[in-house]
Tab-separated table of C-alpha atoms in Angstrom:
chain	number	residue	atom	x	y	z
T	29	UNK	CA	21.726	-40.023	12.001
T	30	UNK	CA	21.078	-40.439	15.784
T	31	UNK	CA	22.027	-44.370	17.223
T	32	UNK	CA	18.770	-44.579	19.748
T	33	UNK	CA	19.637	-48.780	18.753
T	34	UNK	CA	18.519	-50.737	22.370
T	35	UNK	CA	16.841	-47.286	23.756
T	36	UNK	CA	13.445	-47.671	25.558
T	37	UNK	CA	11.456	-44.112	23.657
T	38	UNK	CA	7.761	-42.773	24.794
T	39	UNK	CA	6.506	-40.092	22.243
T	40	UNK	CA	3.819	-38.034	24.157
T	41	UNK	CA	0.974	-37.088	22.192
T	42	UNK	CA	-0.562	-38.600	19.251
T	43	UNK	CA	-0.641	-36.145	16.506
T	44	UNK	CA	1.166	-35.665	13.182
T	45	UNK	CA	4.300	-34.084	15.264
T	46	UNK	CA	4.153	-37.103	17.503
T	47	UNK	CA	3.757	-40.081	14.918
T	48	UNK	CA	6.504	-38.627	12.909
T	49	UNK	CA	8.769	-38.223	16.199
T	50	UNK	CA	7.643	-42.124	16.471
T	51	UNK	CA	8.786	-43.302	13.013
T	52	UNK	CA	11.850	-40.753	13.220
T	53	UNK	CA	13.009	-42.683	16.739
T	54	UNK	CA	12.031	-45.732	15.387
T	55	UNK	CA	14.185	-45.617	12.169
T	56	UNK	CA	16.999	-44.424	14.846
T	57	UNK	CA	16.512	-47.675	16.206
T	58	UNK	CA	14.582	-47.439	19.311
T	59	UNK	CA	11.450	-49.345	20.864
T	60	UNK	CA	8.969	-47.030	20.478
T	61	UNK	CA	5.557	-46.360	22.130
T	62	UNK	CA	2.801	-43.220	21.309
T	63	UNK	CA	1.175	-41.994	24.142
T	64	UNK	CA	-1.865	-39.695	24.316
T	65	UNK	CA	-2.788	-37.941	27.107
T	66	UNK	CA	-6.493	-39.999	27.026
T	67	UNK	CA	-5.234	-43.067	25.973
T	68	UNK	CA	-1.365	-44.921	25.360
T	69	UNK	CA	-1.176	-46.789	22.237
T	70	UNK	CA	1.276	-48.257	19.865
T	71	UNK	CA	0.209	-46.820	17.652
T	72	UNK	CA	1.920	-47.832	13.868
T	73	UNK	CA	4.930	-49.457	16.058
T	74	UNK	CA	6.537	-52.091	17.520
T	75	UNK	CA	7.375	-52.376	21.370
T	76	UNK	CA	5.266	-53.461	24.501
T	77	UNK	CA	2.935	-50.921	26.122
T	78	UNK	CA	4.482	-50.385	29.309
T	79	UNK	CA	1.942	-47.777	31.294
T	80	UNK	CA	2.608	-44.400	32.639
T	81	UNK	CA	4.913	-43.117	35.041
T	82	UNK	CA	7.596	-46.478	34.072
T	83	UNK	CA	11.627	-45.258	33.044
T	84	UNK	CA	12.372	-44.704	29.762
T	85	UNK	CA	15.389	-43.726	28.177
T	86	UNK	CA	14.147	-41.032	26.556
T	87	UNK	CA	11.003	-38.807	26.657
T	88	UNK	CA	9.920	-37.304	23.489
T	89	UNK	CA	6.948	-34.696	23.682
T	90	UNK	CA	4.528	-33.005	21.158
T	91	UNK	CA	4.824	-29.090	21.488
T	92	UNK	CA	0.792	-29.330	22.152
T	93	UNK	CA	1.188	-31.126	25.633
T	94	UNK	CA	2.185	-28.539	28.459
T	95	UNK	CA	5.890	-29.246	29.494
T	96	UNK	CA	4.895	-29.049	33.061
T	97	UNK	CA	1.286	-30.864	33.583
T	98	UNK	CA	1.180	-33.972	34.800
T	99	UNK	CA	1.109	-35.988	32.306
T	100	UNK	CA	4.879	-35.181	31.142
T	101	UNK	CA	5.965	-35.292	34.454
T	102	UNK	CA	4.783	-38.550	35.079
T	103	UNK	CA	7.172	-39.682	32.230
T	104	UNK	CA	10.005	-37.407	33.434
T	105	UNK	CA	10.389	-38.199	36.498
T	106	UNK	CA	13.145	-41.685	36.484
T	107	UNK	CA	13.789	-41.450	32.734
T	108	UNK	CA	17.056	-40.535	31.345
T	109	UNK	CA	16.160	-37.356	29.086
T	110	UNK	CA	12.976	-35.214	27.934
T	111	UNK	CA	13.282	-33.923	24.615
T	112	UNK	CA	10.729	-31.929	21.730
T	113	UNK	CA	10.159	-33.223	18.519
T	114	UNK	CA	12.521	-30.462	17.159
T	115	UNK	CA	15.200	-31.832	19.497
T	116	UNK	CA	15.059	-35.203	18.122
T	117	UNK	CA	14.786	-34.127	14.598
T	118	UNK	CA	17.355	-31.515	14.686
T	119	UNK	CA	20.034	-34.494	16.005
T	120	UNK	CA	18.830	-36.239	13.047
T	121	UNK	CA	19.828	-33.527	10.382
T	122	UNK	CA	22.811	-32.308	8.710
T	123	UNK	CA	22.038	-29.490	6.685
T	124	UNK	CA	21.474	-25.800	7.639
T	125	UNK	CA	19.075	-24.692	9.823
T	126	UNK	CA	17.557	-20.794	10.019
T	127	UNK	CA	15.301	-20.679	12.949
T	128	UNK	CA	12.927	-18.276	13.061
T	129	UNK	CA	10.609	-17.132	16.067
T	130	UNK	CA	8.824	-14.385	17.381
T	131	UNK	CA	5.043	-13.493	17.991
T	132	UNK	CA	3.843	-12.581	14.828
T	133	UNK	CA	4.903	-12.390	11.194
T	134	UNK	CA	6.825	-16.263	11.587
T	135	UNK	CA	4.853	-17.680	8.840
T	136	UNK	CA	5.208	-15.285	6.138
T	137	UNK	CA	8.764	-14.670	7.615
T	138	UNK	CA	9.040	-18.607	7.003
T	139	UNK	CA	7.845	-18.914	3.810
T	140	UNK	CA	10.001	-16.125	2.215
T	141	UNK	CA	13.376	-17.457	3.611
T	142	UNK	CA	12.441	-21.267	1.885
T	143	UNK	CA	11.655	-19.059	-1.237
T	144	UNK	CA	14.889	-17.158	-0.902
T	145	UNK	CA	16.671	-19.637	-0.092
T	146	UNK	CA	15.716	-21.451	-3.444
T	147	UNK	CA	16.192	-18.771	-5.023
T	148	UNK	CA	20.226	-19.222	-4.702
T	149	UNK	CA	19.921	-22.708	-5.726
T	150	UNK	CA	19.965	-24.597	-2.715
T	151	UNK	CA	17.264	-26.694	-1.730
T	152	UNK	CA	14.874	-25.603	0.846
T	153	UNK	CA	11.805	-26.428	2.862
T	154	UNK	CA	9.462	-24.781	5.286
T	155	UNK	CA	8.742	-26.623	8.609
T	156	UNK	CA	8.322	-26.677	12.081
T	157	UNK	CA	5.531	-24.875	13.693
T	158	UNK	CA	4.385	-24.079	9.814
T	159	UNK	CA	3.549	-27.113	7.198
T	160	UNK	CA	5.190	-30.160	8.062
T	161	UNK	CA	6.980	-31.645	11.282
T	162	UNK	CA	10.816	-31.599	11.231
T	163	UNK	CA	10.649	-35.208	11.875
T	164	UNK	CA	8.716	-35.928	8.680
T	165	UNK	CA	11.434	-33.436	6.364
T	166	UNK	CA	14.356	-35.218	8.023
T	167	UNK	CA	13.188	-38.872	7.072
T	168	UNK	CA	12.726	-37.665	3.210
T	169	UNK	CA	14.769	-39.373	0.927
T	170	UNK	CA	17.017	-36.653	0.016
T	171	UNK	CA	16.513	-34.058	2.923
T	172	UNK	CA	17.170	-30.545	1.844
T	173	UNK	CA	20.427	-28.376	2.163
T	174	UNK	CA	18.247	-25.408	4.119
T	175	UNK	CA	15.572	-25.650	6.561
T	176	UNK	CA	13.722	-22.712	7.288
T	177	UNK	CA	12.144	-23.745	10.580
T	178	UNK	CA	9.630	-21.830	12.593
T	179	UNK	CA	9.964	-21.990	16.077
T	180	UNK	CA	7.049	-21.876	18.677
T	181	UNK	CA	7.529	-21.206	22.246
T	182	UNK	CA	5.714	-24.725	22.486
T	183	UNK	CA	8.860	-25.909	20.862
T	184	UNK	CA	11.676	-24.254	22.231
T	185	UNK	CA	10.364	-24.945	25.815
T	186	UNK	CA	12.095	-28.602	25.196
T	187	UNK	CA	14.942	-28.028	23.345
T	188	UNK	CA	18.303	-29.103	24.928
T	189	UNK	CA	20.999	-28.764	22.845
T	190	UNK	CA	19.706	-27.312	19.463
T	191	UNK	CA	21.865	-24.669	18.006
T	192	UNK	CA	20.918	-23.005	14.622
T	193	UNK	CA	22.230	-21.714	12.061
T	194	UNK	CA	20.795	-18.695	11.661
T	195	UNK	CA	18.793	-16.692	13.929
T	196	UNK	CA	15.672	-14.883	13.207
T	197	UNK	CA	13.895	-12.772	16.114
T	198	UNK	CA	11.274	-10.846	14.997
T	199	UNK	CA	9.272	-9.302	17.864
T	200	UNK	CA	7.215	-10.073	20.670
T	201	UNK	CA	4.119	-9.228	22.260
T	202	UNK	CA	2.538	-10.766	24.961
T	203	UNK	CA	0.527	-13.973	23.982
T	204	UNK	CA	-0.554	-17.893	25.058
T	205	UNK	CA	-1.540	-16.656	28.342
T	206	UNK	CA	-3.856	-19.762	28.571
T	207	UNK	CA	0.061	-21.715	28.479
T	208	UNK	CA	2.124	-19.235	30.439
T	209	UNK	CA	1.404	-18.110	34.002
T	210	UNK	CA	3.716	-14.657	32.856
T	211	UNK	CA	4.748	-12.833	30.261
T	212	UNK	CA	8.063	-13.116	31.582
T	213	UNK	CA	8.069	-17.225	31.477
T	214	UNK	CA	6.567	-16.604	27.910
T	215	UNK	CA	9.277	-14.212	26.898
T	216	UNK	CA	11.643	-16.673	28.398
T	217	UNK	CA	10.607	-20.096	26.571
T	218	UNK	CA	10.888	-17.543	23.152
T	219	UNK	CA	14.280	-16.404	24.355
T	220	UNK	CA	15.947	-20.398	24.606
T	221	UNK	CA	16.464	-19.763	20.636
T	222	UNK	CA	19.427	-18.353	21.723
T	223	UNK	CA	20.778	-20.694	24.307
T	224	UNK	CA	23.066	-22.705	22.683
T	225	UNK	CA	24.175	-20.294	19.427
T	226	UNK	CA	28.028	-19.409	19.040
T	227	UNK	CA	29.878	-15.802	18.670
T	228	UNK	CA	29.844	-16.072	14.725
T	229	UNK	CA	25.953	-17.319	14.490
T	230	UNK	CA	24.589	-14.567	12.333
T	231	UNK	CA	20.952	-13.129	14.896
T	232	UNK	CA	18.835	-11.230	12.305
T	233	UNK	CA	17.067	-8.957	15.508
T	234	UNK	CA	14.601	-6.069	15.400
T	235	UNK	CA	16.440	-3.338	16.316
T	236	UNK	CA	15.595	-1.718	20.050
T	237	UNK	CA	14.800	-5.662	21.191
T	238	UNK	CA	16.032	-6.662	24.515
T	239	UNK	CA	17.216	-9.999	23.480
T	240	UNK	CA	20.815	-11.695	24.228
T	241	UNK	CA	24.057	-10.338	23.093
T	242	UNK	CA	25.192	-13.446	21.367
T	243	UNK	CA	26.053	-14.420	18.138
T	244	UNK	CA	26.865	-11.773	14.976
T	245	UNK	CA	24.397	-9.360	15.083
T	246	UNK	CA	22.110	-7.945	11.977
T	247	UNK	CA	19.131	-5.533	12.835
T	248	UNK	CA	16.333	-4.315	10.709
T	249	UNK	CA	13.568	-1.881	11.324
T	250	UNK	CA	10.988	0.412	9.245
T	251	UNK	CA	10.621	2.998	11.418
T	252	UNK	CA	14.473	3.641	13.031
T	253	UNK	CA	18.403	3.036	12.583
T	254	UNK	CA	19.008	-0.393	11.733
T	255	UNK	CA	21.335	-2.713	9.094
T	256	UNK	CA	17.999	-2.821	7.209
T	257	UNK	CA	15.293	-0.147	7.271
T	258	UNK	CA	12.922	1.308	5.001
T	259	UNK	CA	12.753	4.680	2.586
T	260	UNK	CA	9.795	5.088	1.135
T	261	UNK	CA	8.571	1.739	-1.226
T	262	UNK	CA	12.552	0.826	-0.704
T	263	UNK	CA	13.870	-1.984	1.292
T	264	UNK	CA	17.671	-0.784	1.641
T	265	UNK	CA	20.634	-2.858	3.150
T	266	UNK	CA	23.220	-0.798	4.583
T	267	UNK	CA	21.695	2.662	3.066
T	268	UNK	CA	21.550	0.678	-0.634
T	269	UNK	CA	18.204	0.253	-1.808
T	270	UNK	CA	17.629	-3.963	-2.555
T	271	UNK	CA	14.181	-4.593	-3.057
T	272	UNK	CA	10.996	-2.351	-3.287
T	273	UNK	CA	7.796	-3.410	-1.744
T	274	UNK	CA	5.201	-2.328	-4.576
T	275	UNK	CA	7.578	-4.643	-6.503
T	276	UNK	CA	5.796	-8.160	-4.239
T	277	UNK	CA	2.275	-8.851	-3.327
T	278	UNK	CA	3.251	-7.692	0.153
T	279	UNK	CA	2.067	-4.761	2.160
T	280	UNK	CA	2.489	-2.663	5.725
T	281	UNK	CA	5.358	-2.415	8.072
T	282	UNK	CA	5.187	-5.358	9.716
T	283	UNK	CA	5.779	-7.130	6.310
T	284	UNK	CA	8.421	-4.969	5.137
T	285	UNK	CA	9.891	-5.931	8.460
T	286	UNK	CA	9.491	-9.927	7.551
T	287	UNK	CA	10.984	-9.203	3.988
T	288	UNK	CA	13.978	-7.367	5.887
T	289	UNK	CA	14.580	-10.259	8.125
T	290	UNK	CA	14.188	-12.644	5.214
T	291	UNK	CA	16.565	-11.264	2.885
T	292	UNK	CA	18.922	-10.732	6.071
T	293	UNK	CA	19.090	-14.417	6.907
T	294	UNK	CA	19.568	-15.856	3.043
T	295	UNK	CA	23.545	-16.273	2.458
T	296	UNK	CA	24.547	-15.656	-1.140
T	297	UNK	CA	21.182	-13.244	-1.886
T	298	UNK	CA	22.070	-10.713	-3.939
T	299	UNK	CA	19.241	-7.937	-4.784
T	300	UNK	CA	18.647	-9.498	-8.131
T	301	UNK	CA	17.693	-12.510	-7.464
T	302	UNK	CA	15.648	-11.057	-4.289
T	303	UNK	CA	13.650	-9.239	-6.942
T	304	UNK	CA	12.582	-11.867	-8.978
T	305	UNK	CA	11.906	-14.600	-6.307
T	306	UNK	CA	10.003	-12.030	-4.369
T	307	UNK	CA	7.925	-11.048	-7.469
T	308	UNK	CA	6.348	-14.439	-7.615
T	309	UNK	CA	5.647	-14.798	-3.816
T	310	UNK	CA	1.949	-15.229	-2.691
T	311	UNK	CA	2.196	-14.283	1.089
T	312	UNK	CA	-0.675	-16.666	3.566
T	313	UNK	CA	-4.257	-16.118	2.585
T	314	UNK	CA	-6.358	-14.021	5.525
T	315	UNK	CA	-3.122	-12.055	6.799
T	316	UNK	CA	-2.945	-8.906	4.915
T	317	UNK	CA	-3.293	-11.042	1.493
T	318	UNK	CA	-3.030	-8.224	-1.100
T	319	UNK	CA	-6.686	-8.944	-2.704
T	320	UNK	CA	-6.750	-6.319	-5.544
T	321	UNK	CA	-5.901	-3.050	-6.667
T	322	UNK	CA	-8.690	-0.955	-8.060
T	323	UNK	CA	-8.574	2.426	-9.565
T	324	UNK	CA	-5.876	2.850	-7.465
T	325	UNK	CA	-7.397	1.603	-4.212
T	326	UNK	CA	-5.610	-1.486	-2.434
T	327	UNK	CA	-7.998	-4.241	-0.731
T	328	UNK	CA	-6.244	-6.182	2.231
T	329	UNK	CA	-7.389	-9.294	3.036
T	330	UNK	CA	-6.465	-9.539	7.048
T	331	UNK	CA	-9.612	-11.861	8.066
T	332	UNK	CA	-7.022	-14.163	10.141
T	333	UNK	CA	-7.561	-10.986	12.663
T	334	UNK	CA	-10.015	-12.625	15.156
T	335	UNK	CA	-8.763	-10.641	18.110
T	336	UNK	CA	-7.527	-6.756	18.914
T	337	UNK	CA	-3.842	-7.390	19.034
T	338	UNK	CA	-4.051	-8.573	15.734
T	339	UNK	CA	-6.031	-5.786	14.393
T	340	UNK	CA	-3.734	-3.359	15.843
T	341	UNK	CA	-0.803	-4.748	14.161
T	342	UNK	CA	-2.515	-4.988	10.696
T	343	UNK	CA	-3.808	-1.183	11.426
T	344	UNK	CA	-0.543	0.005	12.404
T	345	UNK	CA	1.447	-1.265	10.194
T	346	UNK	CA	-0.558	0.739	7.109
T	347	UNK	CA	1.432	3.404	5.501
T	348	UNK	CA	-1.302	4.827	3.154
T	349	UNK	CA	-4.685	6.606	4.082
T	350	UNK	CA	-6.711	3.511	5.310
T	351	UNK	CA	-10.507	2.609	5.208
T	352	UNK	CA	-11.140	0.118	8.074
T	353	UNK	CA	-13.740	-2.372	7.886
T	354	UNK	CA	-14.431	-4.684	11.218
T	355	UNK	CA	-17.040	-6.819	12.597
T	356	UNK	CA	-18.226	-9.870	13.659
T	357	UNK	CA	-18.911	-12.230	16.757
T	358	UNK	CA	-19.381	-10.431	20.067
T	359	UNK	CA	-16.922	-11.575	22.316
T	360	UNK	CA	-16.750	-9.015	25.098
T	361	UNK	CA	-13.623	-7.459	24.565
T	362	UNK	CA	-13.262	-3.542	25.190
T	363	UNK	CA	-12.255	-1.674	22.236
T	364	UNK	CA	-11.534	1.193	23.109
T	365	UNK	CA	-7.940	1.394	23.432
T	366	UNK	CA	-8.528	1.283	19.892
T	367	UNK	CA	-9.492	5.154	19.461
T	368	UNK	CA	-5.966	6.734	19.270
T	369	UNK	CA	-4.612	4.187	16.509
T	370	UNK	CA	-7.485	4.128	14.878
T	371	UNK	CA	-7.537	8.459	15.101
T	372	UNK	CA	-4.192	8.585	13.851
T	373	UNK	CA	-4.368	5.702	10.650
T	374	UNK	CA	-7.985	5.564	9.161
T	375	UNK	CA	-9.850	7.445	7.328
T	376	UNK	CA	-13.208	5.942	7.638
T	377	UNK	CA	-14.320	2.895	9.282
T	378	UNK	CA	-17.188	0.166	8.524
T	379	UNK	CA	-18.693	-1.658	10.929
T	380	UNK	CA	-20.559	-4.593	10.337
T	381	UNK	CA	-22.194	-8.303	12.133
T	382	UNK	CA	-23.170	-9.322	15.591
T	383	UNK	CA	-20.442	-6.317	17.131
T	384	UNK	CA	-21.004	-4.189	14.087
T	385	UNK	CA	-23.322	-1.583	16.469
T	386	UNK	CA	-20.983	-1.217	19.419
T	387	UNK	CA	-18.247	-0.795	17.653
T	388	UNK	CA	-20.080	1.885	15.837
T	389	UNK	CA	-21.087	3.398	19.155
T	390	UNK	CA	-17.581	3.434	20.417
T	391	UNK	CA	-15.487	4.967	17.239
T	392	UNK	CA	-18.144	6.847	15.355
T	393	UNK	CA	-16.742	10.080	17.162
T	394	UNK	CA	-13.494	9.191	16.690
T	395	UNK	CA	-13.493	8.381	12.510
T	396	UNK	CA	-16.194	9.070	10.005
T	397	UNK	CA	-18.312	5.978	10.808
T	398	UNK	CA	-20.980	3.715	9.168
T	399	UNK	CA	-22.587	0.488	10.238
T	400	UNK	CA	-23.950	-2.330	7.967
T	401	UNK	CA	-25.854	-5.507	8.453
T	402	UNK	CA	-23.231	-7.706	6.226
T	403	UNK	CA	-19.764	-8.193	5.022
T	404	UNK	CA	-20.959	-8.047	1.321
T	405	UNK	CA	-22.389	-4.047	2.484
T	406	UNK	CA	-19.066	-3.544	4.341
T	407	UNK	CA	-17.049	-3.785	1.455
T	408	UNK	CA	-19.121	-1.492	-0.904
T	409	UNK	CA	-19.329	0.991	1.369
T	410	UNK	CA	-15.924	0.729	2.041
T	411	UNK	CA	-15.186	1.055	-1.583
T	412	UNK	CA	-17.137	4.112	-1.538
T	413	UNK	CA	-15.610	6.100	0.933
T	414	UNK	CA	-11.751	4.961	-0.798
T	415	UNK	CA	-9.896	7.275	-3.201
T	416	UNK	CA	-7.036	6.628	-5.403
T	417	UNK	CA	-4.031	5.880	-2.885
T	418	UNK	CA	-5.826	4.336	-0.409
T	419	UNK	CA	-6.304	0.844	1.112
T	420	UNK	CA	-9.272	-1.073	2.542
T	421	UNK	CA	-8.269	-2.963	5.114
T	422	UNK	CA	-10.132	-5.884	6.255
T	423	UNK	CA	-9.417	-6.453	9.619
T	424	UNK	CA	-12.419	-8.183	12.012
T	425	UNK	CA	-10.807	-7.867	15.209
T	426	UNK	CA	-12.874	-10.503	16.329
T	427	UNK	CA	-14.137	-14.336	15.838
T	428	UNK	CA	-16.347	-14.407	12.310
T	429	UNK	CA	-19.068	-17.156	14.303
T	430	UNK	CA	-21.478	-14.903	14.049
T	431	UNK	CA	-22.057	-14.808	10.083
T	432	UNK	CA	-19.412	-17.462	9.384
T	433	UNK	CA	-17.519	-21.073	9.701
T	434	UNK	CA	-14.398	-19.929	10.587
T	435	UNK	CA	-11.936	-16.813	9.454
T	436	UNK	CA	-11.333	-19.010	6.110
T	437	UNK	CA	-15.074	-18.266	4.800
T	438	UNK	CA	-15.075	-15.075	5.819
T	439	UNK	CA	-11.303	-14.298	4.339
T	440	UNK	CA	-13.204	-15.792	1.118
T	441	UNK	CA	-16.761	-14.035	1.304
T	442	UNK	CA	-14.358	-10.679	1.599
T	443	UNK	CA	-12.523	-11.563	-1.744
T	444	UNK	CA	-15.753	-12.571	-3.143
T	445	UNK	CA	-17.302	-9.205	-2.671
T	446	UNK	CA	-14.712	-6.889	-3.970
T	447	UNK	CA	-15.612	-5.702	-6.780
T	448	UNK	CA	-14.877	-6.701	-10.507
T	449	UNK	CA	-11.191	-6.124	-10.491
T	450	UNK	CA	-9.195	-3.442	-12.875
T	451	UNK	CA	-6.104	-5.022	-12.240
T	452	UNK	CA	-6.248	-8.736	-10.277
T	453	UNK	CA	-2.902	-9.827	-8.705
């Protein structure tokens, strides 16, 4: 465990990330003190509020607070180090760490590796940027062997000296341009995962990405030459088929890509024991959640799609004939870039809500198109236009504020109005 005994601390920000960074500096045997950006406290701790802008030894901030605003730099400047919570934790922590990062697919990508990982009879737990702060897993009475640890950009802005064991880099794409004044200083806070890794570091990579040559390199793709790639329903490793997809509640490229990088990362998998873990995995509800089959027709639940990158991916990644439905809040966004994706992958598209007519106007003379009032009318209409072989893909491609709470009610309502199921999953 870290000796912080005698060592002034400020934790920046006052959420869960931050209170466990607290206790975690606290139990290392520091004076602690919380600070929000509207207000310091002590929060739970002992140790004088001092005010802003006074030395510290150390600087610890949340991965919510912007690295360079002035409210971290006012703590910076005249104290001896700034670190993330996943620095801190990380120095706190003996077991194995797989870091995994990339703009989309971490979650799912997360969640498989813990299950993997358990799979081979170690124990595991998902944290980071996913379920709970680092901080809180390494203060557990017995801390687990394995960490699978998603990584934000947030997070590896402030990481000094963190090294894991594993690599995972999935992809990128541009995104957080509210954070980043570039995609290029985005790209570059994702790329510090590899700062610090050594030559035999196994880097589970996409292959064709233009990351680092460092570490021992394992690619994967479903659509070119790679370690890992796809034939078919068949994951294969090295030209051997190890797992098939129609064999997990999984579906599309990009998740054959996260079950690649998975299985990639997990020392001591063999296909076996892939088969059966990965049988019993539920991926995240609202990104293509495998609803139900029905005579033959898969429904995808993607309502976690609130913008057009994200419906691109989901529609991309489709390898069977594909019945579209989107819809929802009008946000202003041009959709028209759309047309040549959606020429090439769907079938039929349903349009629905507050954007349900412009989107109608824009596509209906690129796909057999039809536009309903509600979600309920989306999906039988959708279910009408499906054969045996195909999939209904739910994918809004905007915000659901028009009709709904929040993508959760909608994700629900869309599950809700499939119809009685043939075969439920």
């Amino acid at each position: 465990m870290l000796d912080l005994t005698g060592k002034t601390v400020a934790v920046l920000g006052a959420g869960r990330s931050g209170r466990a960074a607290a206790r975690l500096a606290e139990h290392c045997g520091a004076r602690v003190t919380i600070y929000d950006s509207r207000e310091a406290e002590e929060a739970v701790l002992a140790g004088p509020t001092t005010g802003l802008g006074v030395n510290v030894d150390l600087v610890v901030v949340s991965p919510g607070i912007e690295t360079q605003g002035e409210f971290v730099q006012s703590f910076a400047k005249g104290s001896g180090a700034l670190w993330g919570e996943i620095e801190l934790a990380w120095r706190c922590y003996s077991g194995k760490t797989i870091g995994i990062t990339g703009t989309n697919g971490k979650t799912t990508t997360t969640e498989l590796v813990r299950d993997l990982v358990e799979a081979t009879g170690k124990s595991c737990v998902a944290c980071g940027n996913y379920g709970v702060p680092l901080s809180e897993v390494v203060l557990y009475n017995s801390p687990p062997e394995v960490i699978s640890l998603e990584l934000s950009s947030f997070q590896l802005e402030t990481i000094v000296d963190f090294k894991p064991d594993v690599v995972i880099w999935l992809n990128f794409s541009p995104d957080h341009m509210d954070r980043y004044h570039s995609i290029e200083e985005y790209r570059e806070a994702k790329l510090r995962i590899f700062d610090n890794i050594e030559d035999e570091t196994p880097v589970v990579v996409r292959a064709g990405s233009k990351v680092p040559e460092r570490g021992s390199r394992i690619t994967f793709s479903a659509d070119g030459e790679a370690d890992w790639t796809l034939s078919g329903d068949d994951i294969l490793c090295c030209g051997e088929a190890f797992v098939a997809i129609s064999g997990t509640k999984l579906r599309g490229l990009h998740n054959a890509e996260n079950l690649m990088a998975a299985c990639a990362a997990v020392e001591g998998l063999t296909c076996e024991v892939a088969r059966d873990a990965l049988s019993k995995y539920s991926p995240p509800e609202h990104r293509c959640e495998l609803v139900a089959i029905i005579d033959g027709v898969e429904y995808l639940n993607d309502s976690k799609a609130t913008n057009l990158h994200a419906l691109e991916s989901a529609l991309r990644s489709q390898i069977r004939p594909t019945v579209l439905i989107a819809g929802g809040k009008q946000k202003g966004l041009d959709y028209q870039p759309l047309a040549p994706l959606l020429a090439g992958k769907a079938k039929a598209m349903i349009t629905f809500g507050e954007i349900g007519e412009e989107l109608y106007s824009v596509f209906s003379t690129t796909v057999p198109c039809r536009k309903v009032e509600t979600l309920e009318e989306a999906v039988a209409a959708a279910a009408a236009e499906a054969s045996r072989g195909d999939t209904i893909l739910f994918s809004p491609g905007t915000s659901s504020f028009d009709q709904f709470n929040g993508y959760e009610e909608r994700g629900r309502a869309f599950k809700a109005a499939v119809p009685r199921l043939t075969k439920t999953l």
